[in-house]
Coordinates of C-alpha atoms and ligand atoms in Angstrom, one line a residue:
X1 CA 6.7 -6.5 -23.1
X2 CA 9.0 -4.6 -20.9
X3 CA 6.9 -1.3 -20.8
X4 CA 9.1 -0.6 -17.5
X5 CA 12.6 -0.9 -19.0
X6 CA 14.7 1.8 -18.0
X7 CA 12.6 3.1 -15.3
X8 CA 14.0 3.0 -11.6
X9 CA 11.8 2.5 -8.2
X10 CA 11.7 2.1 -4.6
X11 CA 9.5 -0.1 -3.3
X12 CA 9.0 0.6 0.8
X13 CA 6.9 -2.3 2.5
X14 CA 7.9 -5.9 1.8
X15 CA 8.1 -7.9 4.6
X16 CA 7.7 -11.8 3.2
X17 CA 6.7 -13.2 0.0
X18 CA 3.3 -12.4 0.9
X19 CA 3.3 -8.7 1.0
X20 CA 1.3 -6.5 -1.2
X21 CA 4.6 -4.7 -1.9
X22 CA 6.2 -8.2 -2.9
X23 CA 3.3 -8.6 -5.4
X24 CA 3.7 -5.1 -6.7
X25 CA 7.4 -5.7 -7.2
X26 CA 6.9 -8.9 -9.1
X27 CA 4.8 -7.0 -11.7
X28 CA 7.1 -4.7 -12.0
X29 CA 10.4 -6.7 -12.3
X30 CA 8.6 -8.5 -15.1
X31 CA 8.1 -5.5 -16.9
X32 CA 12.0 -4.5 -16.8
X33 CA 11.8 -2.1 -14.0
X34 CA 14.9 -1.7 -11.7
X35 CA 13.9 -1.8 -8.1
X36 CA 15.6 -0.9 -4.8
X37 CA 13.8 -2.1 -1.4
X38 CA 13.6 -0.9 2.1
X39 CA 13.1 -3.1 5.4
X40 CA 12.0 -1.8 8.8
X41 CA 14.6 -4.1 10.9
X42 CA 17.1 -6.7 11.3
X43 CA 14.6 -9.8 11.4
X44 CA 12.8 -8.7 8.3
X45 CA 16.3 -7.8 6.6
X46 CA 17.0 -11.3 6.7
X47 CA 13.4 -11.8 4.6
X48 CA 13.7 -8.9 2.4
X49 CA 17.4 -9.5 1.2
X50 CA 17.1 -12.8 -0.5
X51 CA 13.8 -11.7 -2.2
X52 CA 15.4 -8.7 -3.6
X53 CA 18.5 -10.7 -4.6
X54 CA 16.3 -13.0 -6.3
X55 CA 15.3 -10.6 -8.8
X56 CA 18.6 -9.2 -9.3
X57 CA 18.2 -6.1 -6.9
X58 CA 21.3 -5.4 -5.2
X59 CA 20.0 -2.0 -3.2
X60 CA 18.5 -3.2 0.3
X61 CA 18.3 -0.3 2.4
X62 CA 17.1 -0.1 6.2
X63 CA 14.3 2.4 6.9
X64 CA 11.9 2.9 9.5
X65 CA 9.5 5.4 8.1
X66 CA 8.6 7.2 11.2
X67 CA 12.4 8.6 11.1
X68 CA 13.3 11.6 8.8
X69 CA 16.7 10.9 9.1
X70 CA 16.3 7.3 7.8
X71 CA 14.1 8.3 5.0
X72 CA 16.8 10.9 4.1
X73 CA 19.4 8.3 4.3
X74 CA 17.4 6.2 1.5
X75 CA 17.4 8.6 -0.7
X76 CA 21.0 9.9 -0.5
X77 CA 22.0 6.0 -1.2
X78 CA 19.7 6.1 -4.2
X79 CA 21.0 9.5 -5.2
X80 CA 24.8 7.9 -5.2
X81 CA 23.8 4.7 -6.8
X82 CA 21.3 6.1 -9.5
X83 CA 21.2 9.7 -9.5
X84 CA 17.5 9.5 -10.2
X85 CA 13.9 7.8 -9.3
X86 CA 10.9 6.9 -11.6
X87 CA 8.7 5.6 -9.1
X88 CA 8.0 5.1 -5.4
X89 CA 5.7 2.4 -3.9
X90 CA 4.6 3.2 -0.3
X91 CA 3.0 0.1 1.2
X92 CA 3.0 0.5 4.8
X93 CA 0.7 0.9 7.9
X94 CA 1.0 0.6 11.5
X95 CA -1.4 0.6 14.6
X96 CA -1.1 -0.7 18.1
X97 CA -2.8 -4.4 17.8
X98 CA -4.9 -3.5 20.5
X99 CA -6.3 -0.3 19.1
X100 CA -7.6 -2.9 16.4
X101 CA -10.6 -4.2 18.3
X102 CA -13.3 -3.0 20.4
X103 CA -14.5 0.6 20.5
X104 CA -13.1 3.2 18.3
X105 CA -13.4 5.7 21.2
X106 CA -10.7 3.9 23.4
X107 CA -8.0 4.9 20.7
X108 CA -5.2 6.8 22.8
X109 CA -3.9 10.1 22.0
X110 CA -0.6 8.4 21.3
X111 CA -1.9 5.2 19.4
X112 CA -4.1 7.5 16.8
X113 CA -0.7 10.2 16.3
X114 CA 1.3 6.8 16.0
X115 CA -1.3 5.1 13.4
X116 CA -1.3 8.3 11.1
X117 CA 2.3 9.1 11.3
X118 CA 3.3 5.7 10.0
X119 CA 0.3 5.1 7.8
X120 CA 0.1 8.6 6.4
X121 CA 2.6 11.0 7.1
X122 CA 5.4 8.9 6.1
X123 CA 3.9 9.2 2.4
X124 CA 4.1 13.1 2.5
X125 CA 8.0 12.9 4.3
X126 CA 8.8 10.0 1.1
X127 CA 7.7 12.0 -1.5
X128 CA 9.0 15.3 -0.3
X129 CA 12.6 13.8 0.0
X130 CA 12.1 12.0 -3.5
X131 CA 11.4 15.2 -5.2
X132 CA 14.8 16.0 -5.9
X133 CA 15.8 12.2 -7.6
X134 CA 12.4 12.9 -9.4
X135 CA 13.1 16.0 -11.0
X136 CA 12.2 15.9 -14.7
X137 CA 11.6 12.1 -14.9
X138 CA 7.3 12.3 -14.9
X139 CA 7.7 10.1 -11.8
X140 CA 4.7 7.8 -10.5
X141 CA 4.3 7.7 -6.6
X142 CA 1.7 5.0 -5.4
X143 CA 0.3 4.1 -1.9
X144 CA -2.0 1.3 -0.7
X145 CA -5.1 2.0 1.2
X146 CA -8.7 0.1 2.3
X147 CA -12.3 0.5 2.1
X148 CA -11.8 1.2 6.0
X149 CA -11.2 5.0 5.0
X150 CA -14.8 5.3 3.4
X151 CA -17.0 3.3 5.7
X152 CA -17.1 1.6 8.9
X153 CA -15.4 -1.9 8.8
X154 CA -15.7 -2.7 12.6
X155 CA -12.5 -2.9 14.6
X156 CA -10.4 -1.4 11.9
X157 CA -10.6 1.5 13.8
X158 CA -7.9 4.3 13.8
X159 CA -6.6 2.4 10.6
X160 CA -9.7 3.6 8.9
X161 CA -9.2 7.2 10.1
X162 CA -5.4 7.0 9.1
X163 CA -6.5 5.5 5.8
X164 CA -8.9 8.6 5.1
X165 CA -5.7 10.7 5.9
X166 CA -3.5 8.9 3.5
X167 CA -6.3 9.3 0.5
X168 CA -6.8 12.9 1.1
X169 CA -3.1 13.3 1.5
X170 CA -2.9 11.8 -2.3
X171 CA -5.1 14.4 -3.5
X172 CA -3.1 17.3 -1.9
X173 CA -0.1 15.9 -3.2
X174 CA -1.5 15.2 -6.3
X175 CA -2.1 19.2 -6.6
X176 CA 1.6 19.8 -5.3
X177 CA 3.4 17.1 -8.0
X178 CA 1.2 18.1 -11.2
X179 CA 2.8 20.6 -12.1
X180 CA 6.6 19.0 -11.7
X181 CA 5.0 16.5 -14.3
X182 CA 4.6 13.8 -11.4
X183 CA 1.7 11.8 -10.5
X184 CA 0.6 10.1 -7.3
X185 CA -2.5 7.5 -6.8
X186 CA -4.1 5.1 -4.4
X187 CA -4.8 1.4 -4.9
X188 CA -7.6 0.7 -2.5
X189 CA -7.0 -3.2 -2.3
X190 CA -9.7 -6.1 -1.1
X191 CA -8.4 -8.1 1.6
X192 CA -5.4 -10.1 1.2
X193 CA -3.8 -12.9 3.8
X194 CA -0.7 -10.7 4.4
X195 CA 1.7 -10.7 7.8
X196 CA -0.4 -7.5 8.7
X197 CA -3.9 -9.2 8.2
X198 CA -2.8 -12.5 10.0
X199 CA -2.4 -10.4 13.2
X200 CA -5.9 -9.6 12.8
X201 CA -8.5 -11.7 14.8
X202 CA -11.5 -12.1 12.5
X203 CA -9.8 -11.9 9.4
X204 CA -11.1 -14.8 8.0
X205 CA -14.8 -13.7 8.2
X206 CA -13.8 -10.5 6.6
X207 CA -12.6 -12.5 3.7
X208 CA -15.9 -14.8 3.6
X209 CA -18.0 -11.4 3.9
X210 CA -16.2 -10.3 0.5
X211 CA -16.2 -13.7 -1.3
X212 CA -20.3 -13.5 -0.6
X213 CA -20.8 -9.9 -1.0
X214 CA -18.3 -9.1 -4.4
X215 CA -19.8 -9.2 -7.5
X216 CA -17.3 -11.0 -8.4
X217 CA -17.7 -13.7 -6.0
X218 CA -14.0 -14.1 -5.1
X219 CA -11.0 -12.5 -3.3
X220 CA -8.6 -10.3 -5.2
X221 CA -5.2 -11.9 -5.7
X222 CA -1.8 -10.2 -5.4
X223 CA -1.2 -10.7 -9.0
X224 CA -4.2 -8.3 -9.7
X225 CA -3.0 -5.9 -7.3
X226 CA 0.9 -5.8 -8.7
X227 CA -1.0 -5.2 -12.3
X228 CA -2.7 -2.5 -11.4
X229 CA 0.5 -1.1 -9.6
X230 CA 2.0 -1.6 -12.7
X231 CA -0.3 0.4 -14.5
X232 CA -0.1 3.2 -12.2
X233 CA 3.8 3.5 -12.1
X234 CA 3.9 3.2 -16.2
X235 CA 3.6 5.2 -18.5
X236 CA 0.0 4.0 -19.6
X237 CA -1.9 5.9 -17.1
X238 CA 0.2 9.4 -17.6
X239 CA -3.4 10.8 -17.3
X240 CA -4.3 9.8 -13.6
X241 CA -3.5 11.6 -10.6
X242 CA -5.0 12.0 -7.5
X243 CA -7.2 8.8 -8.0
X244 CA -7.9 5.9 -5.4
X245 CA -8.6 2.7 -7.7
X246 CA -10.6 0.1 -6.0
X247 CA -9.0 -3.4 -6.9
X248 CA -11.6 -5.2 -4.9
X249 CA -13.6 -7.2 -7.3
X250 CA -16.1 -4.8 -7.0
X251 CA -17.0 -4.8 -3.2
X252 CA -17.0 -1.1 -2.8
X253 CA -19.9 -1.2 -5.3
X254 CA -22.3 -3.2 -3.5
X255 CA -24.3 -2.1 -0.3
X256 CA -26.2 -5.1 -0.3
X257 CA -24.9 -8.8 -1.8
X258 CA -27.5 -9.9 -4.5
X259 CA -28.1 -12.8 -2.3
X260 CA -29.1 -10.5 0.6
X261 CA -31.2 -8.6 -2.0
X262 CA -32.9 -11.9 -3.2
X263 CA -33.5 -13.1 0.3
X264 CA -35.7 -9.9 1.2
X265 CA -37.7 -9.9 -2.1
X266 CA -38.7 -13.4 -1.7
X267 CA -40.3 -12.8 1.8
X268 CA -42.7 -9.9 0.0
Ligands
LIG1 P1 2.7 -6.3 5.2 O1 2.6 -6.6 6.6 O2 3.3 -7.2 3.9 O3 3.3 -5.1 4.7 C1 3.3 -3.6 5.8 C2 4.5 -3.4 5.7 O4 4.4 -2.2 6.6 C3 5.6 -4.3 6.2 O5 6.7 -4.6 5.3 C4 6.1 -3.6 7.6 O6 7.9 -3.7 8.0 C5 5.9 -1.9 7.2 N1 6.2 -1.4 8.5 C6 5.2 -1.1 9.2 N2 5.6 -0.1 10.4 C7 6.5 0.6 9.2 C8 7.5 1.3 9.7 N3 7.6 2.4 10.8 N4 8.7 1.8 8.7 C9 8.8 1.0 7.8 N5 8.0 0.1 7.4 C10 6.9 -0.2 8.4 O7 1.0 -6.4 4.7 P2 0.5 -5.9 3.6 O8 -0.7 -6.4 3.8 O9 1.2 -6.3 2.4 O10 0.3 -4.2 4.0 C11 0.6 -3.2 2.8 C12 -0.4 -2.1 2.8 O11 -1.6 -2.3 2.1 C13 -0.6 -1.5 4.0 O12 -0.5 0.1 3.7 C14 -2.1 -1.9 4.2 O13 -2.6 -1.1 5.1 C15 -2.4 -2.1 2.6 N6 -3.6 -2.8 2.7 C16 -3.3 -3.9 3.3 C17 -4.7 -4.9 2.8 C18 -4.7 -6.5 3.2 O14 -5.7 -6.9 3.0 N7 -3.8 -6.9 3.2 C19 -5.9 -4.3 2.3 C20 -5.8 -3.3 1.7 C21 -4.8 -2.2 1.8
LIG2 O1 -4.4 -2.0 6.6 C1 -4.5 -3.6 7.2 C2 -3.8 -3.6 8.3 C3 -2.8 -2.9 8.8 C4 -2.0 -3.1 10.1 C5 -2.1 -4.2 10.7 C6 -1.7 -4.6 12.1 C7 -1.5 -5.9 12.4 C8 -0.4 -5.9 13.6 C9 -1.7 -2.1 10.8 N1 -1.1 -2.0 12.1 C10 -1.1 -3.6 12.4 N2 -0.5 -3.6 13.8 C11 -0.4 -5.2 14.1 O2 0.3 -4.8 15.3 N3 -5.7 -4.2 6.4 C12 -6.7 -3.5 5.5 C13 -5.6 -5.7 6.8 C14 -7.1 -5.4 7.9 O3 -6.7 -5.0 9.1 C15 -7.8 -5.1 9.7 C16 -8.8 -5.4 8.8 C17 -8.1 -5.7 7.6 C18 -9.0 -6.1 6.2 C19 -8.2 -4.9 11.0 C20 -9.4 -4.8 11.7 C21 -10.7 -5.3 10.7 C22 -10.5 -5.5 9.4

């Protein structure tokens, strides 16, 4: 117990108690990590602050990851308060809602740039600005991705392209960070009913397909994603970097569900 004792980390992407970032924060806190949080805007501050305080975190800072100034300000504060950083949890994505449905070719130039800026470039900027604080600490960085980066998930559209850029950024960043002693990995999570997911029209259908197609015949839990994040942030995973780990009850391993295959063979 207490495998994160003495480690300090920043968690970016809590909106409420259902956020994947919050599931991750709880696992890290359970193992003794000291955490700082950021929030996007004032309406989310009201949600994030009490959650953070509930686990003894006093550092709750504003940050729009689309702003270099905001990012620099966060690390300035962490430098002042902590003087170092052992891990970073990046759990942020955004695309215009009207571009998460219909034909992908209708994605606008601005919508494409926005989705890739917030969902992929933000990891690059947050990593770069964290480096002075991480110096000599063998730090770990994690981000959250989705299967729509690898294969077409209808309507995921520009977010799929953004997640592909994010996953590739993880590999290029891993190459940069290795000689500094730091690591960076991604968790490819199965569908979880969060605020970001609630905004999606056919999310229930996506969850239903996952329950039918996964080897485990169920959906992944926030706790399971949190425990995997804990592993990647901890010194139990010091041999891993540049990896995309699927925490999806095995969905990525299937092309057809077992039931679909049985239905096909029974018709022979
Ligand atoms: P969520 O809504 O709880 O979290 C998304 C967070 O992104 C929010 O806290 C929001 O404030 C933040 N955000 C958006 N734009 C921002 C900006 N400009 N600056 C700073 N923060 C910004 O939803 P979630 O599902 O927990 O999403 C977290 C991550 O997990 C995302 O990267 C998402 O793509 C990924 N993911 C989600 C699922 C799922 O099914 N929910 C599956 C796989 C991966
Ligand atoms: O990464 C995501 C969701 C990311 C997301 C969600 C929203 C909703 C509200 C990004 N931007 C926005 N913008 C908004 O205005 N997921 C993995 C969840 C998700 O989203 C989908 C999915 C799944 C799964 C969209 C279409 C199809 C499947």
